[in-house]
Coordinates of N, CA and C in Angstrom, one line a residue:
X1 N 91.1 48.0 114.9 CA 90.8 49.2 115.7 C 89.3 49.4 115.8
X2 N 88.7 49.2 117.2 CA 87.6 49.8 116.9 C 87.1 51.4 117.0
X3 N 87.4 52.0 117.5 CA 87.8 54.1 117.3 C 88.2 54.3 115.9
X4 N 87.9 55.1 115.2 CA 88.3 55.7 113.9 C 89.8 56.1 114.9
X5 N 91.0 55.5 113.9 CA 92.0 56.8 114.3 C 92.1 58.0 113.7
X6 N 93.4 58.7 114.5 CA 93.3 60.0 113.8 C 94.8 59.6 113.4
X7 N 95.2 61.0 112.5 CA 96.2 61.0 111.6 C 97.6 60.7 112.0
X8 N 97.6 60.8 113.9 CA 98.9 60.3 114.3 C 99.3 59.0 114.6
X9 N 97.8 57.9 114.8 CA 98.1 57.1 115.1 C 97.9 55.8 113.7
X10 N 97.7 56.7 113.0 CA 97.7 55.7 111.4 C 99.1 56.0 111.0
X11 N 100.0 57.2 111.3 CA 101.6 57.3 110.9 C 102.2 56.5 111.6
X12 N 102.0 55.8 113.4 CA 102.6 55.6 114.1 C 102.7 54.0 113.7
X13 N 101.3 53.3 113.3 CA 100.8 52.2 112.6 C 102.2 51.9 111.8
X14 N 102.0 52.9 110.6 CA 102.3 52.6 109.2 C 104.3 52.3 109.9
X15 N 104.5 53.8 110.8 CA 105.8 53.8 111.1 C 106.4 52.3 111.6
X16 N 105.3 51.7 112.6 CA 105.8 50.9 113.1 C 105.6 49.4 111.8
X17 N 104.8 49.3 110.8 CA 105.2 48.5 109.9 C 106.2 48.8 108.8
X18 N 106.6 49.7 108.4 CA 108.2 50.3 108.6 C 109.3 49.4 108.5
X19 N 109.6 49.8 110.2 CA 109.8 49.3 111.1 C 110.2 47.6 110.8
X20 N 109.2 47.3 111.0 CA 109.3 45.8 110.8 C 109.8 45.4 109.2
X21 N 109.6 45.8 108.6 CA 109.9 45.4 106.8 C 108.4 44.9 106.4
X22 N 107.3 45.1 106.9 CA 106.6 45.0 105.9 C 106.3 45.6 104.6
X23 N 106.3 47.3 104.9 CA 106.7 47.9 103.4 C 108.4 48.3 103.3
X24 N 109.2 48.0 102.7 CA 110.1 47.5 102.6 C 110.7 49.0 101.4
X25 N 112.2 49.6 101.0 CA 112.1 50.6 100.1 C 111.7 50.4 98.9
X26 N 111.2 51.2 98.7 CA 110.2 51.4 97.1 C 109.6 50.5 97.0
X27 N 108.8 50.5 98.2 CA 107.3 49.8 98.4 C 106.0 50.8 98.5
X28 N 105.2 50.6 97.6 CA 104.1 51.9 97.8 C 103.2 51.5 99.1
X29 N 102.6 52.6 99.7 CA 101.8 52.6 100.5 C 100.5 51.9 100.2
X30 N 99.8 51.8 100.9 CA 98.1 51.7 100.2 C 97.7 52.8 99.6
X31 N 97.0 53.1 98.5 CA 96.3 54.3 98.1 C 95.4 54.7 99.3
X32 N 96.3 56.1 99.2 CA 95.3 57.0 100.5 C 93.5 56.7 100.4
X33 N 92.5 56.9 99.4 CA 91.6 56.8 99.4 C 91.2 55.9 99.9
X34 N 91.6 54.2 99.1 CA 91.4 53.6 99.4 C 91.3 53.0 101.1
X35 N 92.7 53.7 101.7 CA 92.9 52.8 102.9 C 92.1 53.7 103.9
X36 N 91.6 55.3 103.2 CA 90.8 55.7 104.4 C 89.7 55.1 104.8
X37 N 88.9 54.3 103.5 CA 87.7 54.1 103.2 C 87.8 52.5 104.1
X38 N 89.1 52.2 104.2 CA 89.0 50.7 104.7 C 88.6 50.9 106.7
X39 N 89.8 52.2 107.0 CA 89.9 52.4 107.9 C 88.7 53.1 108.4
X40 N 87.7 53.8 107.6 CA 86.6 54.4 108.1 C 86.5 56.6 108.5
X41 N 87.4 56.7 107.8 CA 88.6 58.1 108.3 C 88.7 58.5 106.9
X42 N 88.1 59.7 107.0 CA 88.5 60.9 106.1 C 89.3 60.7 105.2
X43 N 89.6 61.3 103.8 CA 90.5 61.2 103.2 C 92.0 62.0 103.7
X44 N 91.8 63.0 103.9 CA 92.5 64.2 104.8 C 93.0 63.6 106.0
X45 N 92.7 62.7 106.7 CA 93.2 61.8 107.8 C 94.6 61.4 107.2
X46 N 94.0 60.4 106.0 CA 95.3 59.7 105.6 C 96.1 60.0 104.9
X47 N 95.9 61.4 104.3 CA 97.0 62.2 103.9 C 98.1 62.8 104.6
X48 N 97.3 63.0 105.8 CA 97.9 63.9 107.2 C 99.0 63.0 107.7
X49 N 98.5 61.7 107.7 CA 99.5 61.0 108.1 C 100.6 60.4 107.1
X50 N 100.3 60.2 106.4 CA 101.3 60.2 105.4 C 102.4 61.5 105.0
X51 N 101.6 62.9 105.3 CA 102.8 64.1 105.7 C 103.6 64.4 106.3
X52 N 103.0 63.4 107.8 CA 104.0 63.0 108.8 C 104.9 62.3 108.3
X53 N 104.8 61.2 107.9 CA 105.7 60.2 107.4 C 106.9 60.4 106.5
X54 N 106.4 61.9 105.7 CA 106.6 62.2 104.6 C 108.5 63.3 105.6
X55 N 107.7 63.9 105.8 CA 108.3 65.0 106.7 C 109.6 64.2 107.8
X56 N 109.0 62.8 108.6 CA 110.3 62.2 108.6 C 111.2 61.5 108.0
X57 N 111.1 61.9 106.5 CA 112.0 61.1 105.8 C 111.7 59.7 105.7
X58 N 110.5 59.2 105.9 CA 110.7 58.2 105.7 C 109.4 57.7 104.2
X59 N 108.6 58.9 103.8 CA 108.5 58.0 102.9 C 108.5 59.7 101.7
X60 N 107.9 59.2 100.6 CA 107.5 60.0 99.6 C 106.7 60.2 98.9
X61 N 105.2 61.2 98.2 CA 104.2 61.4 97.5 C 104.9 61.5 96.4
X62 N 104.3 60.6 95.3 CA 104.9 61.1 93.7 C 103.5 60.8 93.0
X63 N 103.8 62.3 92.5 CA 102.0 62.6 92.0 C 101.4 61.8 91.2
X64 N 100.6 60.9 91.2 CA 99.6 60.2 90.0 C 100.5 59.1 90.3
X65 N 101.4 58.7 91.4 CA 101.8 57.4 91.3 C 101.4 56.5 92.8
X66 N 101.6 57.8 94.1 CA 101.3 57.3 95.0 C 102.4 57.5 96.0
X67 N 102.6 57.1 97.3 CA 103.4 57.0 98.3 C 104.3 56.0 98.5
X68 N 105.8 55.8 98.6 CA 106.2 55.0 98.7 C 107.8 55.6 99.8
X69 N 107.8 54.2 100.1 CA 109.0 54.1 101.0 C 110.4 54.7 100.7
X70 N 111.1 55.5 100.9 CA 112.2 55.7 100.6 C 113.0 54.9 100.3
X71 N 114.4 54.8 99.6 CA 115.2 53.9 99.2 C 116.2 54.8 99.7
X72 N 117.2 54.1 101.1 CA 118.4 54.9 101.9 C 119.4 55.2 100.8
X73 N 119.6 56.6 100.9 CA 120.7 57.4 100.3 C 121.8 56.6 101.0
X74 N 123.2 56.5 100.2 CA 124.5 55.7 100.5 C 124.8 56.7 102.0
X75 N 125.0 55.8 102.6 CA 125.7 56.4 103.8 C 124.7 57.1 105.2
X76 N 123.7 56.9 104.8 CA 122.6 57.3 105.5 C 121.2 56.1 105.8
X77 N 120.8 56.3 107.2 CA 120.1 55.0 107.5 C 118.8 55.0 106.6
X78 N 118.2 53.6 106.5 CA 117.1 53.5 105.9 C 116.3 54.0 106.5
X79 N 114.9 53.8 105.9 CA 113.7 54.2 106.4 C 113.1 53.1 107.8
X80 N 113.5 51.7 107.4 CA 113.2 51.2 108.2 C 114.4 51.2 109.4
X81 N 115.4 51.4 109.4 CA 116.2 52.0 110.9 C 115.9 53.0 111.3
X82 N 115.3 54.2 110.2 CA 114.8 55.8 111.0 C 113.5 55.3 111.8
X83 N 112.3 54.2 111.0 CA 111.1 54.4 111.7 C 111.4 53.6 113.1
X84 N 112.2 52.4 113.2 CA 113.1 51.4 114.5 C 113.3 52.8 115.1
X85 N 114.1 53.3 114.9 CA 114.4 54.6 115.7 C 113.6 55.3 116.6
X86 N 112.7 55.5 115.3 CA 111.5 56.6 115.9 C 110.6 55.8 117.2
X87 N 110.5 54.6 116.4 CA 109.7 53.5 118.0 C 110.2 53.6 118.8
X88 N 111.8 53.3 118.9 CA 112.5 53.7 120.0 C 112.4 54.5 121.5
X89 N 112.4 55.7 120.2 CA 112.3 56.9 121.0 C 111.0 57.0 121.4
X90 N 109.8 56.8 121.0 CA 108.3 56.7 121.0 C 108.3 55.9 122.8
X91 N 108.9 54.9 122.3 CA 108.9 54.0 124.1 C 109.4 54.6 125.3
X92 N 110.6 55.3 124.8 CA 111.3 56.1 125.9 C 110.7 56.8 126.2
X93 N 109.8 57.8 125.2 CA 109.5 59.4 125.8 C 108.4 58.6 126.9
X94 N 107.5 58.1 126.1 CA 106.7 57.1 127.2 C 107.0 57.2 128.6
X95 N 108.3 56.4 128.9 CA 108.8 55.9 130.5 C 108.9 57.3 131.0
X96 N 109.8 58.1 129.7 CA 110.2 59.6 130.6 C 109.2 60.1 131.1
X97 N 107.6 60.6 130.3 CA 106.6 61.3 131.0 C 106.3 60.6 131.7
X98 N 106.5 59.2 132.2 CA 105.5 58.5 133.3 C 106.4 59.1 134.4
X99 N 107.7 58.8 134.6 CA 108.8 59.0 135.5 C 108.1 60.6 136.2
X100 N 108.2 61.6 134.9 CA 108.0 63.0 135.2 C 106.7 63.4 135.6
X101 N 105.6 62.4 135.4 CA 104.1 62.4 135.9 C 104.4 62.5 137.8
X102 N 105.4 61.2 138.0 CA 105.4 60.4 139.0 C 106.3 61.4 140.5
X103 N 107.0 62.0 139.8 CA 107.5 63.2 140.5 C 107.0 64.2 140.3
X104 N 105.9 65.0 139.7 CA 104.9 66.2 139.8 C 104.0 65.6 141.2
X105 N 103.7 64.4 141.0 CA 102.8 64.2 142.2 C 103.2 64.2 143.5
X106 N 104.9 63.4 143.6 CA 105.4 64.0 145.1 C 105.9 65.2 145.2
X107 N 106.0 65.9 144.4 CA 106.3 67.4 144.3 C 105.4 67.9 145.1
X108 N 104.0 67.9 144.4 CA 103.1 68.4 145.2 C 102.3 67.5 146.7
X109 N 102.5 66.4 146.8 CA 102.7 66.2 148.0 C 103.7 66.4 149.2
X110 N 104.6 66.9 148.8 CA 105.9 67.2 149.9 C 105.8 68.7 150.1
X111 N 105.4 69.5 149.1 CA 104.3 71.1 149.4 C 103.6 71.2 150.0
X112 N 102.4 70.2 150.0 CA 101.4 70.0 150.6 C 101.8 70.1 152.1
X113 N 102.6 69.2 152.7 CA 103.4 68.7 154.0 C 103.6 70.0 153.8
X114 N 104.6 70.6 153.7 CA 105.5 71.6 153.8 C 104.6 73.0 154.4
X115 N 103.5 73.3 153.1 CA 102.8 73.9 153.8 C 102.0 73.6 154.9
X116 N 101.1 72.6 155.7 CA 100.3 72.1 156.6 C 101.4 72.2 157.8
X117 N 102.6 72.2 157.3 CA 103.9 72.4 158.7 C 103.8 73.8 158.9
X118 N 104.0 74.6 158.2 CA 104.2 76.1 158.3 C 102.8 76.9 158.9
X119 N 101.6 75.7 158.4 CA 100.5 76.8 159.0 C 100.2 76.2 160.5
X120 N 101.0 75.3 161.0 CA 101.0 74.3 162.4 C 102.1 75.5 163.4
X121 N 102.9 75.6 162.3 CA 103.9 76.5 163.0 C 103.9 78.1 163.9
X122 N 102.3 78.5 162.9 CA 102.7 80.2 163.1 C 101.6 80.3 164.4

């Protein structure tokens, strides 16, 4: 990366190695400090993101030990199918704003017409 990230795109990172199995359950994270200092980012960056992470269930802070990957409750998906998931959805919402960008713009071009007809008209 050359941009410092910010705290959503180090969760989205971590989410998407997840994801993959590289941290795997009851795999600790990098020490926050440490990985800010690697990444160039605040300590508070990489906590932020890791509250994210935290908050989707997919990992855990245990004090004086560190951050680590959840281990799936019986009957409930893992961490790495929630973070798969979350990519998922991350790709879709994607296509959806492009789609909904792509119709605001003929929206307002078929207005545009609409009105230049009406002021042709009176």
């Amino acid at each position: 990366m050359d941009s410092k990230p910010n705290a959503r795109e180090i969760a989205s990172q971590l989410r998407s190695e997840i994801a993959d199995g590289v941290y795997g359950p009851g795999t600790r994270l990098p020490g926050a400090k440490g990985y800010a200092k690697k990444l160039g980012v605040a300590l508070m960056t990489v906590q932020s993101a890791y509250g994210q992470l935290a908050e989707e269930g997919l990992v855990e802070g245990r004090p004086g030990s560190g951050t680590f990957v959840l281990d799936p409750v019986k009957g409930e998906p893992s961490a790495q199918q929630t973070a798969m998931g979350l990519r998922e959805l991350q790709v879709e919402l994607k296509h959806v704003t492009s789609q909904l960008s792509d119709l605001h713009s003929r929206i307002e071009r078929l207005e545009a017409e609409l009105s230049g007809r009406a002021v042709e008209n009176q």
